[in-house]
PDB file of C-alpha atoms in Angstrom:
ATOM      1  CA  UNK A   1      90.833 150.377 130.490  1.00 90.00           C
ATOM      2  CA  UNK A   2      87.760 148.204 132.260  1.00 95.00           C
ATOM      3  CA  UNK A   3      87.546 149.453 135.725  1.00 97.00           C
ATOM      4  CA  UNK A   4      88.381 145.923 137.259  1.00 96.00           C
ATOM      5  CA  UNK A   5      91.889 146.296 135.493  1.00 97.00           C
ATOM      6  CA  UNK A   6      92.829 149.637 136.526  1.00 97.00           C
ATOM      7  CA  UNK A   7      91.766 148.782 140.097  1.00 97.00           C
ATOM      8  CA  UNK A   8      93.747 145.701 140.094  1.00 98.00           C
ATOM      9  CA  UNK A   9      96.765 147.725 138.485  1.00 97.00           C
ATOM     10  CA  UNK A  10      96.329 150.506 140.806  1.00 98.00           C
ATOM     11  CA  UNK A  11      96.190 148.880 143.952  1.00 98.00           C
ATOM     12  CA  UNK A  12      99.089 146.349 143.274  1.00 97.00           C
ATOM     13  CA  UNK A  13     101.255 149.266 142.848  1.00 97.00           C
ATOM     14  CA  UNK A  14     100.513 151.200 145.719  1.00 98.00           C
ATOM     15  CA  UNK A  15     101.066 148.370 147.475  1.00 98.00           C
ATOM     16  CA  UNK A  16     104.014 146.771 146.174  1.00 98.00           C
ATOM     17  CA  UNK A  17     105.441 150.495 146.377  1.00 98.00           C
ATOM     18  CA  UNK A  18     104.720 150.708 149.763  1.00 98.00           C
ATOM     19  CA  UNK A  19     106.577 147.054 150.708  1.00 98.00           C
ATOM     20  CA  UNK A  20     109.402 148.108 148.632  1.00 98.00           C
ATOM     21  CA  UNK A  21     109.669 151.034 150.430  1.00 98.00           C
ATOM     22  CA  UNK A  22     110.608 149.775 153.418  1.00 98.00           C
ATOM     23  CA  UNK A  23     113.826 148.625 152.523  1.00 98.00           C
ATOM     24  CA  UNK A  24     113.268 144.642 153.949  1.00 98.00           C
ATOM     25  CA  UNK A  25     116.406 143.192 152.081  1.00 98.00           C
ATOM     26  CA  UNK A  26     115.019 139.717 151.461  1.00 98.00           C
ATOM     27  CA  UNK A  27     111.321 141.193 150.588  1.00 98.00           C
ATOM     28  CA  UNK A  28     113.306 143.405 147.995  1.00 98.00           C
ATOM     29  CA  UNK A  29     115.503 140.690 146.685  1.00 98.00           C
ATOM     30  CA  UNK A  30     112.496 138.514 146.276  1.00 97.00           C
ATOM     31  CA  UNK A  31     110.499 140.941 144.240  1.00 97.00           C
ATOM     32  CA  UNK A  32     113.768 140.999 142.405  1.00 97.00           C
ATOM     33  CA  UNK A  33     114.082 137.301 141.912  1.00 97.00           C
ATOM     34  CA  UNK A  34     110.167 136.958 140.513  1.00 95.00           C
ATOM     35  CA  UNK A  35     111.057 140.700 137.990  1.00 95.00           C
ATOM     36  CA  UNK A  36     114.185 138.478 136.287  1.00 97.00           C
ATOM     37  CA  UNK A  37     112.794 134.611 135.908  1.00 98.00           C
ATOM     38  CA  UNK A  38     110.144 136.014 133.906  1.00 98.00           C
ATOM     39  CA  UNK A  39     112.209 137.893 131.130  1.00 98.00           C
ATOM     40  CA  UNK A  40     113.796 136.438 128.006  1.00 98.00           C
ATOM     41  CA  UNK A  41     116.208 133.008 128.322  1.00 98.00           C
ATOM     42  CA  UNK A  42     116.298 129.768 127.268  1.00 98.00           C
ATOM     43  CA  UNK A  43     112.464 130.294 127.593  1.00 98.00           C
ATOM     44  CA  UNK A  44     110.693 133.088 125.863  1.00 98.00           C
ATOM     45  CA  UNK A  45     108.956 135.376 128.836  1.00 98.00           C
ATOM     46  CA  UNK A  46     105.490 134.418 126.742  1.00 98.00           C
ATOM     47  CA  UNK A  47     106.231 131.063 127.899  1.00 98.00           C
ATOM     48  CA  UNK A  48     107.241 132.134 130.940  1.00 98.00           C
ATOM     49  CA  UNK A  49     104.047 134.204 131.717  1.00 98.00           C
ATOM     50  CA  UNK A  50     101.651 131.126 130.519  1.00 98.00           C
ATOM     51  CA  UNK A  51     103.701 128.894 133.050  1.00 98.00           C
ATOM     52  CA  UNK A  52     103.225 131.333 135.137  1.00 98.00           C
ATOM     53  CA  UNK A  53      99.614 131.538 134.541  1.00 98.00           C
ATOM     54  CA  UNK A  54      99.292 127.657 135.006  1.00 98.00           C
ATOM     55  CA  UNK A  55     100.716 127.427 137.952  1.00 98.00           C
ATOM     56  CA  UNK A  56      99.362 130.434 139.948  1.00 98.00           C
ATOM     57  CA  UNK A  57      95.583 128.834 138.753  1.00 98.00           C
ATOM     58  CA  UNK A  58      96.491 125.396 140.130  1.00 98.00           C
ATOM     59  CA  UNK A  59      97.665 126.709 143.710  1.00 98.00           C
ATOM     60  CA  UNK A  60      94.095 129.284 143.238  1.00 98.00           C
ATOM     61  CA  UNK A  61      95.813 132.596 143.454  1.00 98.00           C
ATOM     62  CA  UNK A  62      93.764 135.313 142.425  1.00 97.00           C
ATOM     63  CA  UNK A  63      95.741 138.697 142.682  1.00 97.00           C
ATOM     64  CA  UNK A  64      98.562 135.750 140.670  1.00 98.00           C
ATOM     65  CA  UNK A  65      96.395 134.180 137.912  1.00 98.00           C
ATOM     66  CA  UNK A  66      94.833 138.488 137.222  1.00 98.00           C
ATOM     67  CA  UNK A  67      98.830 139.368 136.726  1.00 98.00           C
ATOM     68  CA  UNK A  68      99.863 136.735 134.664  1.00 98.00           C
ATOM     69  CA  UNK A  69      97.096 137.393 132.306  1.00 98.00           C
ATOM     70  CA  UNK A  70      97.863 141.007 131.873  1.00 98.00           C
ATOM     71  CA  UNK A  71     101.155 140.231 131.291  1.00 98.00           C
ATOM     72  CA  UNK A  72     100.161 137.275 129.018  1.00 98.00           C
ATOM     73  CA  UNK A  73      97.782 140.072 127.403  1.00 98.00           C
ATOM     74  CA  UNK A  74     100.603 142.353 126.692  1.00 98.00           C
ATOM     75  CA  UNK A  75     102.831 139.928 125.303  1.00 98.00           C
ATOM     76  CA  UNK A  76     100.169 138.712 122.208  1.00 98.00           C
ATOM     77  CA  UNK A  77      98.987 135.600 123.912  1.00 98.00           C
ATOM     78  CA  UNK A  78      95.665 135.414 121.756  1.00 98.00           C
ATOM     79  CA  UNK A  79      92.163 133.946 123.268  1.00 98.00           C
ATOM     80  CA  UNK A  80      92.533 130.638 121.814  1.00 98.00           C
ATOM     81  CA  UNK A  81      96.202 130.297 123.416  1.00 98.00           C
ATOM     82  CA  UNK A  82      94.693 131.441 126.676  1.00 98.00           C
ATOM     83  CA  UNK A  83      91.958 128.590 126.829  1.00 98.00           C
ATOM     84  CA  UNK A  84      94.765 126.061 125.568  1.00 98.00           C
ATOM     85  CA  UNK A  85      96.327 127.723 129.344  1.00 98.00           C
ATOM     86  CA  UNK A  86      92.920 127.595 131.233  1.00 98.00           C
ATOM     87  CA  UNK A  87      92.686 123.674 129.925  1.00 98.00           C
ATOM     88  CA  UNK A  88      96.073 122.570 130.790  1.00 98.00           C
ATOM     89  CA  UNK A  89      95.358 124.095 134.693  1.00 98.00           C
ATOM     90  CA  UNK A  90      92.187 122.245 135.016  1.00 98.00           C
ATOM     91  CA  UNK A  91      94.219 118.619 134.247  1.00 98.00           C
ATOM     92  CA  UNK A  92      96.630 119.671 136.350  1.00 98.00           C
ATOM     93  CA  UNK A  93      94.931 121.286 139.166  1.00 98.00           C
ATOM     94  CA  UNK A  94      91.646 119.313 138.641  1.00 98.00           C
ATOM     95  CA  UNK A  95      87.687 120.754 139.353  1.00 97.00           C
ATOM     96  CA  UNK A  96      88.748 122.798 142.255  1.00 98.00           C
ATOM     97  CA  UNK A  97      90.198 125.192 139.449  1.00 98.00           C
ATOM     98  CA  UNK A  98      86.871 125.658 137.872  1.00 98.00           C
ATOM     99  CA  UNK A  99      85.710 128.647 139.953  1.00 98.00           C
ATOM    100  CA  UNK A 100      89.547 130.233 138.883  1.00 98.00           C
ATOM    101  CA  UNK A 101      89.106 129.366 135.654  1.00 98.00           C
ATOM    102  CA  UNK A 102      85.904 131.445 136.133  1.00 98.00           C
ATOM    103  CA  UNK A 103      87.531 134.069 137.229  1.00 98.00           C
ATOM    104  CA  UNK A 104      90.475 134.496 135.031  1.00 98.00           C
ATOM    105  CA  UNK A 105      87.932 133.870 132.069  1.00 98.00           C
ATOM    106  CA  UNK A 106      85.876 136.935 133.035  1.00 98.00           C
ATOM    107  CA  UNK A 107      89.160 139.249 133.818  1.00 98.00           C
ATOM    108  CA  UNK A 108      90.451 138.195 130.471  1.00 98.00           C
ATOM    109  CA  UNK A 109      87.033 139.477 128.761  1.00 98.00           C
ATOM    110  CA  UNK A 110      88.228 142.940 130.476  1.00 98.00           C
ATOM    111  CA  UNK A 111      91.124 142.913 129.173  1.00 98.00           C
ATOM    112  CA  UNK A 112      90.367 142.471 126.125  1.00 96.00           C
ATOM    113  CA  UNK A 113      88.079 145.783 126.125  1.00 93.00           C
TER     114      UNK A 113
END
């Protein structure tokens, strides 16, 4: 695994173990909430996670745009798919998403390796 992905991997969990651990009722039902709207429905959770992906690029989230591509990465979304993704953000989103795009183009690369 590329060093950039196990860090990211490593320190969400410690972290989101941590929050969870304190027992914060709404926190935990809110991590609960964003586990179950991303599995199977109407909606395939590949669609899901590229929706996903979309929207955490237009509102620039980092830590969000580096999880939905490892999920989109384990769930077969192939390179060409994931540019089809990076395009649709930049409409939406406009040139302020370049840099993200950037980004998620370069932790994509790792992911790959």
């Amino acid at each position: 695994m590329h060093p950039d992905v196990e860090a990211f991997h490593t320190y969400r969990q410690q972290m989101n173990e941590l929050i969870l651990s304190k027992q914060n009722k709404v926190i935990n039902r809110l991590f609960n909430l964003d586990t179950n709207t991303y599995q199977d429905g109407a909606l395939p959770a590949k669609v899901k996670e590229m929706l996903g992906l979309v929207a955490s690029m237009v509102l620039r989230c980092d830590d969000c745009i580096k999880y939905h591509l490892g999920k989109c990465k384990e769930l077969g979304v192939t390179t060409e798919e994931m540019y089809e993704i990076f395009a649709v953000a930049n409409i939406v989103g406009g040139t302020i998403v370049i840099p993200h795009t950037r980004r998620a183009a370069e932790y994509w690369e790792a992911l790959q390796q």
